[in-house]
C-alpha cells in the first residue's frame, strides 16, 4: 500500500504540514486547478495544483478544509507559478486538520510526482496479482486432489484472514471455516435468511452483508457453470447454485482479498460441479448394483466385491423408505432424503431407488436394537423433509444374501401398509392417523416371514406358480399389464383411484383388468385371504425370479 510518506521519500520535495497524516494511503494522483475539484474525486487521491485560482486567504483556507473533508490523501502545491511559496492560510488549516501538504518547487515537474506514484501503484498491483494467482493455484490444487469443499474453504479462510461460509441456493450452510473468530450465530442466521430471500427473488448479484460489528464482508453468487456473476446491475434470472460469503476478522477487505474471492467463485463452482458429478456417478453405480442385487443377477463373491467400494462387507441390512399416502408431498426426492438422513449418521451406505421406493444397504454388524434405532432416526430425518414417511427394515444378513434383506424390508413396509388399510372415504384416500407407526421391521411380518425365509427356492416357485401361473400363461397381447395392475392394486390397498394414478390409466380400465385377473385365477380380490395370498405370491416371485 502506497502512503504519502512512501511517495515523498523518493521525491525532492518538502513536507510543510500534516506530518501525522503521512500514513494515509494514496489511491491515485490527480491534477486540478479548480477551486472545488471534489466532485471529480472519490477520496484517497493525492491532489497536485499550482493554486491559480486561490487569490484570497479565505479561498485558500476553504480549499484546504474542503480537501481534508473529502478525505484526500494529501496536497502537492507547485510554487514558482501563481505563488512563490505555499500560502500560509492554507498551511494553517492543513496543520489544524493534520492534512499533509508538501511544496513542489518549479524545478520538479508534476509528471515526476505522478510517475513516481504510478510506478509504485503498478508494482503494488502486480504484486497483488501475483499473490492472487498463487492463491488461485493453491485452491485449484485442492480441487484437483479431490480434498473436498471443507479443505477448499479452510484454505480460502487462511489466505484472506476471514471467516468463510458457502451456502447452498436455499441458504443452508454447506461448509464454513473461521480464521480467528467464528461468525456469531445471530449473524449466521441473518446471512442464511438474506441468502434464502435473494434466492426466492432469483437475485444473483453480490451484496455486502449487514453485520453491525464494524467488520466488512462480501457475499458473491456462485453460478452453476462457474461463470462469474456481475457485482452490480442485472442480477435477476437464474438463481445461483451457491453463495460464497467472507467476513473479515479485523478491518476492511483488501484488494488482494477481493481479487482472491472473485477468483475463488470459479474454484468453488468447479468443486461443487466435481462433487455433483461424483455423486451422480456414485448414485448411478449404486442404482446398477442394487438393481442387479434385486433381480438376482449379482450373487456370491461377485456381489460382496461390488459392495466393497461402498464401505459394505461381511454383514449388511436393508432399509427402504417411501412417502406415506399417495407418495406426493413437500420436499425433495425420497432417495435424496434417505441419502441425507444416512449422511447425518456418518455411516457407509449404498443408496438407490427401486421403483417408488428408496433403498439403502447399511452395515449390519451391530445389534438389532442399534439397527432399529437407526431406522427411527432415518424416519424422523426424512419425515422432516418429505412429510409423513414409512420405513421398512430387513434383518442383518451376510453380504451375499443382501437380496433377501431387501425383500424382507420391502415386505415389512407393505405389511405395514396392509395393516393401515381402511375403506376409502369420499375422495378416494384413507383417513390419516397420528397413531400409525412409521417403522416396520422383519419382526412385523409374522407368518409372512415363513414364506420369505424359505431356503427351498423350488418350493417357493411352486407356490407362486399355483397362484400367478394362470395370469402369466394367458396375458398374450397384454404383455405384463395384468401383473402390474394386480401389484399396484394390492400395494395401494385396493384403492382404485390411487392404483389407477400409479398405472397412468383410467379406473375403469383398472377395474376391467382386475376382473380379468379374478376370472383367470378363480379368486376374489375383495377377499382379504385372497389378497394376502396374491401379495405373498408377488413377493415370493420377486425372490425366485
Short mmCIF file of C-alpha atoms in Angstrom, two decimals:
data_model
loop_
_atom_site.label_atom_id
_atom_site.label_comp_id
_atom_site.label_asym_id
_atom_site.label_seq_id
_atom_site.Cartn_x
_atom_site.Cartn_y
_atom_site.Cartn_z
CA UNK A 1 0.00 0.00 0.00
CA UNK A 2 1.49 3.31 -1.15
CA UNK A 3 1.35 6.02 1.54
CA UNK A 4 2.08 9.73 1.38
CA UNK A 5 5.25 9.15 3.36
CA UNK A 6 6.44 6.43 0.93
CA UNK A 7 5.93 8.74 -2.03
CA UNK A 8 7.71 11.75 -0.50
CA UNK A 9 10.66 9.60 0.47
CA UNK A 10 11.57 9.19 -3.22
CA UNK A 11 10.99 12.85 -4.26
CA UNK A 12 12.98 16.08 -3.83
CA UNK A 13 10.11 17.89 -2.09
CA UNK A 14 9.46 19.33 1.39
CA UNK A 15 6.60 18.48 3.73
CA UNK A 16 5.16 21.68 5.22
CA UNK A 17 2.16 20.43 7.24
CA UNK A 18 0.33 17.28 8.35
CA UNK A 19 3.22 15.07 9.39
CA UNK A 20 0.85 12.84 11.36
CA UNK A 21 -1.05 12.08 8.13
CA UNK A 22 1.91 10.58 6.27
CA UNK A 23 0.46 7.10 6.86
CA UNK A 24 -2.59 7.84 4.68
CA UNK A 25 -2.79 5.57 1.61
CA UNK A 26 -2.55 7.10 -1.85
CA UNK A 27 -5.11 5.56 -4.20
CA UNK A 28 -4.37 7.80 -7.18
CA UNK A 29 -2.76 11.11 -8.22
CA UNK A 30 -4.90 13.88 -9.73
CA UNK A 31 -4.02 17.34 -11.12
CA UNK A 32 -6.56 20.17 -10.96
CA UNK A 33 -6.69 23.98 -10.85
CA UNK A 34 -10.37 24.14 -9.87
CA UNK A 35 -11.46 25.88 -6.68
CA UNK A 36 -13.53 22.78 -5.91
CA UNK A 37 -12.23 19.60 -7.58
CA UNK A 38 -14.04 17.27 -5.12
CA UNK A 39 -16.97 16.41 -7.45
CA UNK A 40 -14.44 14.56 -9.62
CA UNK A 41 -12.66 12.85 -6.71
CA UNK A 42 -13.77 9.85 -4.61
CA UNK A 43 -11.30 10.10 -1.72
CA UNK A 44 -7.82 8.74 -1.23
CA UNK A 45 -6.29 10.77 -4.09
CA UNK A 46 -3.18 12.92 -3.85
CA UNK A 47 -4.00 16.29 -5.48
CA UNK A 48 -1.44 18.42 -7.35
CA UNK A 49 -2.16 22.12 -8.01
CA UNK A 50 -0.41 25.47 -8.59
CA UNK A 51 -3.29 27.39 -6.91
CA UNK A 52 -4.04 29.52 -9.97
CA UNK A 53 -7.48 30.50 -8.57
CA UNK A 54 -6.53 30.74 -4.90
CA UNK A 55 -6.36 34.54 -4.74
CA UNK A 56 -7.55 35.33 -1.21
CA UNK A 57 -6.77 33.92 2.23
CA UNK A 58 -10.43 32.87 2.58
CA UNK A 59 -10.28 30.87 -0.65
CA UNK A 60 -7.03 29.26 0.48
CA UNK A 61 -8.49 28.21 3.87
CA UNK A 62 -11.68 26.88 2.28
CA UNK A 63 -9.65 24.95 -0.29
CA UNK A 64 -7.57 23.14 2.36
CA UNK A 65 -10.60 22.40 4.51
CA UNK A 66 -12.58 21.10 1.52
CA UNK A 67 -9.83 18.64 0.55
CA UNK A 68 -9.45 17.38 4.13
CA UNK A 69 -13.22 16.94 4.50
CA UNK A 70 -13.30 14.90 1.27
CA UNK A 71 -10.66 12.52 2.73
CA UNK A 72 -7.93 13.17 0.20
CA UNK A 73 -4.53 11.67 0.95
CA UNK A 74 -2.65 14.95 0.65
CA UNK A 75 -1.84 18.06 -1.42
CA UNK A 76 1.21 18.84 -3.53
CA UNK A 77 1.42 22.63 -4.09
CA UNK A 78 3.50 23.76 -7.07
CA UNK A 79 5.40 27.04 -6.48
CA UNK A 80 7.06 29.37 -8.95
CA UNK A 81 3.87 30.00 -10.97
CA UNK A 82 0.97 31.90 -9.33
CA UNK A 83 2.56 31.64 -5.87
CA UNK A 84 6.21 31.87 -4.93
CA UNK A 85 5.50 29.92 -1.73
CA UNK A 86 2.69 27.86 -0.32
CA UNK A 87 0.10 30.36 1.12
CA UNK A 88 0.29 30.48 4.97
CA UNK A 89 -3.55 30.46 5.45
CA UNK A 90 -3.69 27.16 3.58
CA UNK A 91 -0.91 25.72 5.76
CA UNK A 92 -2.65 26.88 8.96
CA UNK A 93 -5.80 24.91 8.13
CA UNK A 94 -3.76 21.89 6.98
CA UNK A 95 -1.83 21.87 10.26
CA UNK A 96 -5.07 22.05 12.27
CA UNK A 97 -6.61 19.18 10.30
CA UNK A 98 -3.36 17.13 10.17
CA UNK A 99 -3.70 17.14 6.39
CA UNK A 100 -0.38 16.51 4.55
CA UNK A 101 0.77 19.42 2.34
CA UNK A 102 4.13 19.50 0.57
CA UNK A 103 5.78 22.02 -1.72
CA UNK A 104 6.65 21.05 -5.30
CA UNK A 105 9.28 23.57 -6.46
CA UNK A 106 9.37 24.88 -10.01
CA UNK A 107 12.33 22.60 -10.83
CA UNK A 108 10.27 19.46 -10.04
CA UNK A 109 7.58 18.91 -12.68
CA UNK A 110 4.27 17.36 -11.69
CA UNK A 111 4.99 14.49 -14.06
CA UNK A 112 7.85 13.43 -11.78
CA UNK A 113 5.38 13.09 -8.89
CA UNK A 114 2.79 11.20 -10.96
CA UNK A 115 5.36 8.83 -12.46
CA UNK A 116 6.79 8.02 -9.04
CA UNK A 117 3.32 7.35 -7.66
CA UNK A 118 2.10 5.34 -10.65
CA UNK A 119 5.26 3.21 -10.71
CA UNK A 120 4.74 2.21 -7.09
CA UNK A 121 0.99 1.68 -7.56
CA UNK A 122 1.56 -0.52 -10.60
CA UNK A 123 4.20 -2.51 -8.76
CA UNK A 124 1.80 -2.96 -5.84
CA UNK A 125 -1.00 -4.12 -8.15
CA UNK A 126 1.39 -6.51 -9.87
CA UNK A 127 2.43 -7.92 -6.51
CA UNK A 128 -1.24 -8.30 -5.52
CA UNK A 129 -1.96 -10.02 -8.82
CA UNK A 130 0.96 -12.43 -8.35
CA UNK A 131 -0.23 -13.25 -4.83
CA UNK A 132 -3.76 -13.77 -6.10
CA UNK A 133 -2.57 -16.06 -8.88
CA UNK A 134 -0.53 -18.06 -6.38
CA UNK A 135 -3.61 -18.30 -4.16
CA UNK A 136 -5.71 -19.43 -7.11
CA UNK A 137 -3.19 -22.15 -7.98
CA UNK A 138 -3.28 -23.37 -4.37
CA UNK A 139 -7.07 -23.57 -4.43
CA UNK A 140 -7.02 -25.32 -7.80
CA UNK A 141 -4.64 -27.96 -6.44
CA UNK A 142 -7.10 -28.67 -3.63
CA UNK A 143 -9.88 -29.27 -6.16
CA UNK A 144 -7.67 -31.43 -8.39
CA UNK A 145 -6.55 -33.52 -5.42
CA UNK A 146 -10.24 -34.07 -4.52
CA UNK A 147 -9.79 -32.95 -0.93
CA UNK A 148 -13.31 -31.59 -0.86
CA UNK A 149 -15.15 -28.37 -0.09
CA UNK A 150 -14.04 -28.40 3.56
CA UNK A 151 -10.33 -28.16 2.63
CA UNK A 152 -11.09 -25.54 -0.03
CA UNK A 153 -13.00 -23.27 2.36
CA UNK A 154 -10.36 -23.73 5.07
CA UNK A 155 -7.55 -22.70 2.71
CA UNK A 156 -9.50 -19.68 1.48
CA UNK A 157 -10.19 -18.51 5.05
CA UNK A 158 -6.48 -18.74 5.85
CA UNK A 159 -5.43 -16.91 2.67
CA UNK A 160 -7.59 -13.83 3.26
CA UNK A 161 -7.80 -13.90 7.07
CA UNK A 162 -11.56 -14.13 7.25
CA UNK A 163 -14.43 -16.39 8.21
CA UNK A 164 -15.73 -18.05 5.04
CA UNK A 165 -19.10 -19.73 4.53
CA UNK A 166 -20.52 -21.46 1.45
CA UNK A 167 -24.32 -21.52 1.39
CA UNK A 168 -26.42 -23.60 -0.95
CA UNK A 169 -29.13 -21.98 -3.08
CA UNK A 170 -31.67 -22.34 -0.24
CA UNK A 171 -29.47 -20.54 2.28
CA UNK A 172 -28.28 -23.63 4.17
CA UNK A 173 -24.54 -23.69 5.04
CA UNK A 174 -22.68 -26.31 3.02
CA UNK A 175 -19.33 -25.60 4.65
CA UNK A 176 -17.83 -22.92 6.90
CA UNK A 177 -14.44 -22.15 8.39
CA UNK A 178 -13.30 -19.46 10.82
CA UNK A 179 -9.85 -17.86 10.67
CA UNK A 180 -9.51 -16.40 14.16
CA UNK A 181 -13.09 -15.60 15.07
CA UNK A 182 -16.22 -17.52 14.08
CA UNK A 183 -19.30 -15.75 12.81
CA UNK A 184 -21.78 -15.19 15.62
CA UNK A 185 -24.85 -17.47 15.44
CA UNK A 186 -27.16 -14.47 15.12
CA UNK A 187 -25.11 -13.09 12.23
CA UNK A 188 -25.06 -16.51 10.57
CA UNK A 189 -28.85 -16.77 10.88
CA UNK A 190 -29.16 -13.31 9.32
CA UNK A 191 -26.91 -14.31 6.42
CA UNK A 192 -28.90 -17.51 5.91
CA UNK A 193 -32.17 -15.56 5.81
CA UNK A 194 -30.78 -12.97 3.40
CA UNK A 195 -29.40 -15.59 1.00
CA UNK A 196 -32.70 -17.51 1.15
CA UNK A 197 -34.68 -14.35 0.36
CA UNK A 198 -32.42 -13.43 -2.57
CA UNK A 199 -32.76 -16.98 -3.92
CA UNK A 200 -36.54 -16.68 -3.63
CA UNK A 201 -36.41 -13.42 -5.63
CA UNK A 202 -33.94 -15.05 -8.06
CA UNK A 203 -31.37 -12.31 -7.42
CA UNK A 204 -27.83 -13.15 -8.43
CA UNK A 205 -25.82 -10.06 -7.59
CA UNK A 206 -23.13 -9.66 -4.96
CA UNK A 207 -24.01 -7.80 -1.77
CA UNK A 208 -22.38 -6.51 1.38
CA UNK A 209 -23.78 -8.32 4.46
CA UNK A 210 -25.10 -6.14 7.26
CA UNK A 211 -23.16 -7.35 10.30
CA UNK A 212 -23.32 -4.36 12.63
CA UNK A 213 -19.93 -5.09 14.26
CA UNK A 214 -17.73 -2.86 12.12
CA UNK A 215 -16.14 -5.70 10.19
CA UNK A 216 -16.50 -5.85 6.45
CA UNK A 217 -17.71 -8.76 4.38
CA UNK A 218 -18.93 -9.66 0.93
CA UNK A 219 -21.31 -12.28 -0.46
CA UNK A 220 -20.68 -13.49 -4.01
CA UNK A 221 -23.06 -15.67 -6.06
CA UNK A 222 -21.67 -18.92 -7.44
CA UNK A 223 -23.13 -19.85 -10.81
CA UNK A 224 -23.73 -23.50 -11.64
CA UNK A 225 -21.50 -23.19 -14.70
CA UNK A 226 -18.75 -21.30 -12.85
CA UNK A 227 -19.36 -18.05 -14.80
CA UNK A 228 -18.69 -15.02 -12.55
CA UNK A 229 -21.83 -13.04 -11.73
CA UNK A 230 -21.94 -9.25 -12.04
CA UNK A 231 -21.22 -7.38 -8.81
CA UNK A 232 -23.86 -4.76 -9.57
CA UNK A 233 -26.68 -4.39 -12.02
CA UNK A 234 -28.58 -7.18 -13.70
CA UNK A 235 -28.79 -9.98 -11.23
CA UNK A 236 -32.26 -11.34 -11.98
CA UNK A 237 -32.94 -14.58 -13.83
CA UNK A 238 -31.35 -17.89 -12.99
CA UNK A 239 -30.72 -18.32 -9.29
CA UNK A 240 -27.11 -19.11 -8.29
CA UNK A 241 -26.16 -22.61 -7.24
CA UNK A 242 -24.45 -21.36 -4.09
CA UNK A 243 -23.13 -18.27 -2.31
CA UNK A 244 -19.58 -17.60 -1.16
CA UNK A 245 -19.51 -15.30 1.89
CA UNK A 246 -16.39 -13.92 3.57
CA UNK A 247 -16.34 -11.84 6.76
CA UNK A 248 -13.06 -10.20 7.77
CA UNK A 249 -11.95 -10.76 11.36
CA UNK A 250 -10.49 -7.25 11.55
CA UNK A 251 -10.85 -4.25 9.26
CA UNK A 252 -11.91 -3.97 5.62
CA UNK A 253 -11.30 -6.28 2.69
CA UNK A 254 -8.06 -5.55 0.85
CA UNK A 255 -7.53 -5.58 -2.91
CA UNK A 256 -5.93 -8.98 -2.55
CA UNK A 257 -8.90 -10.26 -0.56
CA UNK A 258 -11.41 -9.09 -3.17
CA UNK A 259 -9.42 -10.41 -6.11
CA UNK A 260 -8.87 -13.77 -4.42
CA UNK A 261 -12.55 -14.09 -3.54
CA UNK A 262 -13.70 -13.30 -7.07
CA UNK A 263 -11.31 -15.93 -8.40
CA UNK A 264 -12.46 -18.36 -5.70
CA UNK A 265 -16.03 -18.16 -7.01
CA UNK A 266 -14.99 -20.15 -10.07
CA UNK A 267 -12.96 -22.59 -7.97
CA UNK A 268 -15.91 -23.22 -5.62
CA UNK A 269 -18.17 -23.75 -8.64
CA UNK A 270 -15.71 -26.32 -10.01
CA UNK A 271 -15.60 -28.14 -6.66
CA UNK A 272 -19.39 -28.22 -6.44
CA UNK A 273 -19.53 -29.48 -10.02
CA UNK A 274 -16.91 -32.15 -9.27
CA UNK A 275 -18.83 -33.25 -6.17
CA UNK A 276 -22.09 -33.29 -8.10
CA UNK A 277 -20.65 -35.34 -10.95
CA UNK A 278 -19.01 -37.73 -8.48
CA UNK A 279 -22.28 -38.02 -6.58
CA UNK A 280 -24.28 -38.63 -9.76
CA UNK A 281 -21.78 -41.27 -10.85
CA UNK A 282 -21.92 -42.94 -7.43
CA UNK A 283 -25.73 -42.89 -7.48
CA UNK A 284 -25.83 -44.43 -10.96
CA UNK A 285 -23.36 -47.09 -9.87
CA UNK A 286 -25.37 -47.70 -6.69
CA UNK A 287 -28.55 -48.00 -8.77
CA UNK A 288 -26.93 -50.51 -11.10
CA UNK A 289 -25.59 -52.57 -8.21
CA UNK A 290 -28.92 -52.56 -6.35
CA UNK A 291 -30.88 -53.45 -9.50
CA UNK A 292 -28.54 -56.39 -10.04
CA UNK A 293 -28.98 -57.48 -6.41
CA UNK A 294 -32.78 -57.26 -6.50
CA UNK A 295 -33.04 -59.08 -9.84
CA UNK A 296 -30.71 -61.85 -8.63
CA UNK A 297 -28.11 -61.16 -11.34
CA UNK A 298 -25.45 -60.34 -8.76
CA UNK A 299 -24.71 -63.07 -6.25
CA UNK A 300 -21.95 -64.75 -4.30
CA UNK A 301 -18.42 -63.42 -4.12
CA UNK A 302 -19.01 -61.00 -7.00
CA UNK A 303 -21.80 -59.35 -5.00
CA UNK A 304 -19.51 -58.97 -1.99
CA UNK A 305 -16.79 -57.49 -4.22
CA UNK A 306 -19.17 -54.93 -5.71
CA UNK A 307 -20.34 -53.83 -2.26
CA UNK A 308 -16.78 -53.23 -1.08
CA UNK A 309 -16.33 -49.74 -2.64
CA UNK A 310 -19.41 -48.57 -0.73
CA UNK A 311 -17.84 -49.48 2.60
CA UNK A 312 -20.02 -52.57 2.97
CA UNK A 313 -18.63 -56.00 3.73
CA UNK A 314 -19.34 -59.04 5.89
CA UNK A 315 -22.93 -58.30 7.03
CA UNK A 316 -25.49 -55.81 5.64
CA UNK A 317 -29.09 -54.81 6.32
CA UNK A 318 -31.62 -53.15 4.04
CA UNK A 319 -33.66 -50.05 4.85
CA UNK A 320 -36.44 -48.97 2.47
CA UNK A 321 -38.30 -45.66 2.57
CA UNK A 322 -41.41 -44.32 0.91
CA UNK A 323 -43.75 -41.40 1.39
CA UNK A 324 -46.99 -42.20 3.17
CA UNK A 325 -50.28 -41.99 1.29
CA UNK A 326 -50.11 -41.45 -2.46
CA UNK A 327 -46.41 -40.58 -2.44
CA UNK A 328 -46.95 -36.89 -3.13
CA UNK A 329 -45.91 -34.20 -0.73
CA UNK A 330 -43.48 -31.38 0.02
CA UNK A 331 -39.72 -31.54 -0.11
CA UNK A 332 -37.22 -33.25 -2.36
CA UNK A 333 -36.82 -36.78 -3.69
CA UNK A 334 -37.28 -39.83 -1.48
CA UNK A 335 -33.84 -41.12 -2.45
CA UNK A 336 -32.27 -37.74 -1.63
CA UNK A 337 -33.97 -37.64 1.76
CA UNK A 338 -32.77 -41.16 2.60
CA UNK A 339 -29.23 -40.30 1.49
CA UNK A 340 -29.22 -37.09 3.56
CA UNK A 341 -30.54 -38.91 6.63
CA UNK A 342 -27.82 -41.58 6.43
CA UNK A 343 -25.14 -38.99 5.73
CA UNK A 344 -26.02 -37.35 9.05
CA UNK A 345 -25.31 -40.72 10.67
CA UNK A 346 -21.83 -40.76 9.10
CA UNK A 347 -22.36 -44.40 8.17
CA UNK A 348 -21.31 -46.04 4.88
CA UNK A 349 -24.31 -46.90 2.73
CA UNK A 350 -25.41 -47.83 -0.76
CA UNK A 351 -28.49 -45.75 -1.63
CA UNK A 352 -30.61 -46.02 -4.77
CA UNK A 353 -34.20 -46.03 -5.96
CA UNK A 354 -36.15 -49.21 -6.67
CA UNK A 355 -39.40 -48.23 -8.30
CA UNK A 356 -41.23 -45.83 -5.96
CA UNK A 357 -39.04 -46.87 -3.02
CA UNK A 358 -35.68 -45.61 -1.86
CA UNK A 359 -33.44 -48.38 -0.59
CA UNK A 360 -30.23 -48.35 1.40
CA UNK A 361 -27.88 -51.16 2.29
CA UNK A 362 -26.12 -50.33 5.57
CA UNK A 363 -23.60 -52.20 7.73
CA UNK A 364 -25.32 -54.92 9.76
CA UNK A 365 -22.61 -55.75 12.25
CA UNK A 366 -24.32 -54.16 15.25
CA UNK A 367 -27.22 -55.32 17.37
CA UNK A 368 -30.85 -55.39 16.30
CA UNK A 369 -31.64 -52.54 18.69
CA UNK A 370 -28.99 -50.37 17.04
CA UNK A 371 -30.40 -51.17 13.60
CA UNK A 372 -33.97 -50.39 14.65
CA UNK A 373 -32.85 -47.15 16.34
CA UNK A 374 -31.15 -46.16 13.09
CA UNK A 375 -34.44 -46.77 11.28
CA UNK A 376 -36.26 -44.50 13.74
CA UNK A 377 -33.74 -41.70 13.21
CA UNK A 378 -33.91 -42.09 9.43
CA UNK A 379 -37.71 -41.90 9.55
CA UNK A 380 -37.56 -38.74 11.68
CA UNK A 381 -34.95 -37.02 9.49
CA UNK A 382 -36.62 -37.94 6.20
CA UNK A 383 -40.04 -37.03 7.57
CA UNK A 384 -38.80 -33.53 8.40
CA UNK A 385 -38.07 -33.02 4.69
CA UNK A 386 -40.77 -35.09 2.98
CA UNK A 387 -43.68 -35.06 5.38
CA UNK A 388 -45.17 -38.36 6.56
CA UNK A 389 -42.99 -41.35 5.63
CA UNK A 390 -42.83 -45.08 6.24
CA UNK A 391 -39.64 -47.13 6.74
CA UNK A 392 -39.07 -50.86 6.44
CA UNK A 393 -36.04 -52.68 7.85
CA UNK A 394 -34.73 -56.11 6.86
CA UNK A 395 -32.61 -58.32 9.06
CA UNK A 396 -28.82 -58.15 9.07
CA UNK A 397 -27.51 -60.89 6.76
CA UNK A 398 -24.22 -61.88 5.14
CA UNK A 399 -23.46 -59.58 2.21
CA UNK A 400 -24.15 -62.38 -0.28
CA UNK A 401 -27.77 -62.52 1.00
CA UNK A 402 -28.42 -58.76 0.61
CA UNK A 403 -31.32 -59.50 -1.75
CA UNK A 404 -33.23 -61.35 0.96
CA UNK A 405 -32.80 -58.48 3.43
CA UNK A 406 -34.15 -56.07 0.80
CA UNK A 407 -37.25 -58.19 0.22
CA UNK A 408 -37.82 -58.51 3.96
CA UNK A 409 -37.64 -54.74 4.36
CA UNK A 410 -39.94 -54.22 1.38
CA UNK A 411 -42.45 -56.78 2.63
CA UNK A 412 -42.35 -55.30 6.14
CA UNK A 413 -43.17 -51.92 4.61
CA UNK A 414 -46.03 -53.39 2.59
CA UNK A 415 -47.31 -55.36 5.59
CA UNK A 416 -47.40 -52.05 7.46
CA UNK A 417 -49.41 -50.54 4.60
CA UNK A 418 -51.81 -53.50 4.61
CA UNK A 419 -52.30 -53.03 8.32
CA UNK A 420 -53.12 -49.37 7.74
CA UNK A 421 -55.66 -50.18 5.03
CA UNK A 422 -59.14 -48.85 5.72
CA UNK A 423 -62.16 -48.34 3.46
CA UNK A 424 -61.87 -45.41 1.11
CA UNK A 425 -63.51 -42.17 2.10
CA UNK A 426 -65.23 -39.80 -0.28
CA UNK A 427 -62.10 -38.52 -2.01
CA UNK A 428 -60.50 -41.94 -2.50
CA UNK A 429 -57.91 -41.71 0.24
CA UNK A 430 -57.55 -43.29 3.64
CA UNK A 431 -58.10 -41.14 6.72
CA UNK A 432 -54.94 -40.02 8.43
CA UNK A 433 -53.97 -41.33 11.85
CA UNK A 434 -51.30 -39.91 14.07
CA UNK A 435 -51.03 -43.27 15.89
CA UNK A 436 -49.66 -45.17 12.90
CA UNK A 437 -46.09 -46.49 13.32
CA UNK A 438 -43.50 -45.05 10.95
CA UNK A 439 -41.09 -48.00 11.06
CA UNK A 440 -41.75 -51.67 10.29
CA UNK A 441 -39.16 -54.44 10.69
CA UNK A 442 -38.90 -58.03 9.57
CA UNK A 443 -40.29 -58.93 13.02
CA UNK A 444 -43.60 -57.38 11.98
CA UNK A 445 -44.02 -59.89 9.13
CA UNK A 446 -45.48 -62.53 11.41
CA UNK A 447 -46.39 -65.68 9.48
CA UNK A 448 -45.33 -63.99 6.22
CA UNK A 449 -41.75 -64.34 7.44
CA UNK A 450 -42.04 -68.09 7.00
CA UNK A 451 -42.54 -67.66 3.27
CA UNK A 452 -39.71 -65.19 2.87
CA UNK A 453 -37.28 -67.35 4.84
CA UNK A 454 -37.86 -70.50 2.79
CA UNK A 455 -34.49 -71.86 1.77
CA UNK A 456 -36.04 -74.14 -0.91
CA UNK A 457 -36.45 -71.84 -3.93
CA UNK A 458 -38.23 -74.60 -5.86
CA UNK A 459 -40.95 -74.90 -3.21
CA UNK A 460 -41.39 -71.14 -3.24
CA UNK A 461 -41.58 -71.15 -7.04
CA UNK A 462 -44.30 -73.81 -7.00
CA UNK A 463 -46.35 -71.76 -4.53
CA UNK A 464 -46.07 -68.66 -6.74
CA UNK A 465 -46.90 -70.60 -9.91
CA UNK A 466 -50.05 -72.04 -8.32
CA UNK A 467 -51.42 -68.52 -7.81
CA UNK A 468 -49.86 -66.39 -10.55
CA UNK A 469 -49.36 -69.03 -13.24
CA UNK A 470 -52.81 -68.57 -14.91
CA UNK A 471 -52.18 -64.83 -15.25
CA UNK A 472 -48.69 -65.25 -16.68
CA UNK A 473 -49.81 -68.00 -19.07
CA UNK A 474 -52.69 -66.05 -20.60
CA UNK A 475 -51.51 -62.46 -20.81
CA UNK A 476 -50.65 -62.64 -24.53
CA UNK A 477 -51.01 -59.21 -26.15
CA UNK A 478 -51.48 -57.59 -22.73
CA UNK A 479 -47.78 -58.04 -22.01
CA UNK A 480 -47.29 -57.54 -18.27
CA UNK A 481 -50.27 -55.22 -17.77
CA UNK A 482 -52.35 -57.66 -15.72
CA UNK A 483 -49.48 -58.44 -13.34
CA UNK A 484 -48.57 -54.77 -12.98
CA UNK A 485 -52.21 -53.86 -12.37
CA UNK A 486 -52.58 -56.61 -9.76
CA UNK A 487 -49.44 -55.48 -7.93
CA UNK A 488 -50.45 -51.80 -7.98
CA UNK A 489 -53.97 -52.61 -6.78
CA UNK A 490 -52.66 -54.64 -3.83
CA UNK A 491 -49.89 -52.19 -2.92
CA UNK A 492 -52.41 -49.34 -2.90
CA UNK A 493 -54.63 -51.36 -0.54
CA UNK A 494 -57.42 -51.81 -3.06
CA UNK A 495 -57.91 -48.07 -3.59
CA UNK A 496 -58.93 -47.70 -7.22
CA UNK A 497 -58.10 -44.04 -7.76
CA UNK A 498 -54.58 -44.25 -6.33
CA UNK A 499 -53.79 -47.51 -8.12
CA UNK A 500 -55.04 -46.08 -11.44
CA UNK A 501 -52.90 -42.96 -10.98
CA UNK A 502 -49.90 -45.15 -10.29
CA UNK A 503 -50.52 -47.05 -13.56
CA UNK A 504 -51.40 -43.91 -15.55
CA UNK A 505 -54.71 -45.42 -16.63
CA UNK A 506 -58.41 -44.80 -16.06
CA UNK A 507 -60.00 -46.51 -13.05
CA UNK A 508 -62.50 -48.28 -15.35
CA UNK A 509 -59.56 -49.78 -17.25
CA UNK A 510 -58.12 -50.96 -13.96
CA UNK A 511 -61.46 -52.46 -12.91
CA UNK A 512 -61.58 -54.44 -16.17
CA UNK A 513 -58.05 -55.77 -15.62
CA UNK A 514 -58.80 -56.82 -12.03
CA UNK A 515 -61.97 -58.64 -13.15
CA UNK A 516 -59.84 -60.42 -15.76
CA UNK A 517 -57.38 -61.49 -13.03
CA UNK A 518 -60.24 -62.84 -10.94
CA UNK A 519 -61.63 -64.78 -13.93
CA UNK A 520 -58.24 -66.33 -14.70
CA UNK A 521 -57.42 -67.33 -11.12
CA UNK A 522 -60.87 -68.07 -9.73
CA UNK A 523 -60.10 -65.80 -6.78
CA UNK A 524 -61.85 -62.76 -5.37
CA UNK A 525 -59.75 -59.65 -4.67
CA UNK A 526 -62.46 -58.45 -2.34
CA UNK A 527 -61.44 -61.29 -0.03
CA UNK A 528 -58.72 -60.42 2.47
CA UNK A 529 -57.42 -64.00 2.32
CA UNK A 530 -57.07 -63.97 -1.48
CA UNK A 531 -55.43 -60.56 -1.48
CA UNK A 532 -52.88 -61.71 1.09
CA UNK A 533 -52.10 -64.82 -0.95
CA UNK A 534 -51.68 -62.70 -4.09
CA UNK A 535 -49.37 -60.40 -2.18
CA UNK A 536 -47.30 -63.32 -0.86
CA UNK A 537 -47.07 -64.79 -4.35
CA UNK A 538 -45.94 -61.48 -5.86
CA UNK A 539 -43.28 -61.05 -3.17
CA UNK A 540 -42.21 -64.67 -3.47
CA UNK A 541 -41.94 -64.32 -7.26
CA UNK A 542 -39.53 -61.39 -6.76
CA UNK A 543 -37.34 -63.70 -4.64
CA UNK A 544 -37.08 -66.55 -7.14
CA UNK A 545 -37.39 -64.72 -10.47
#
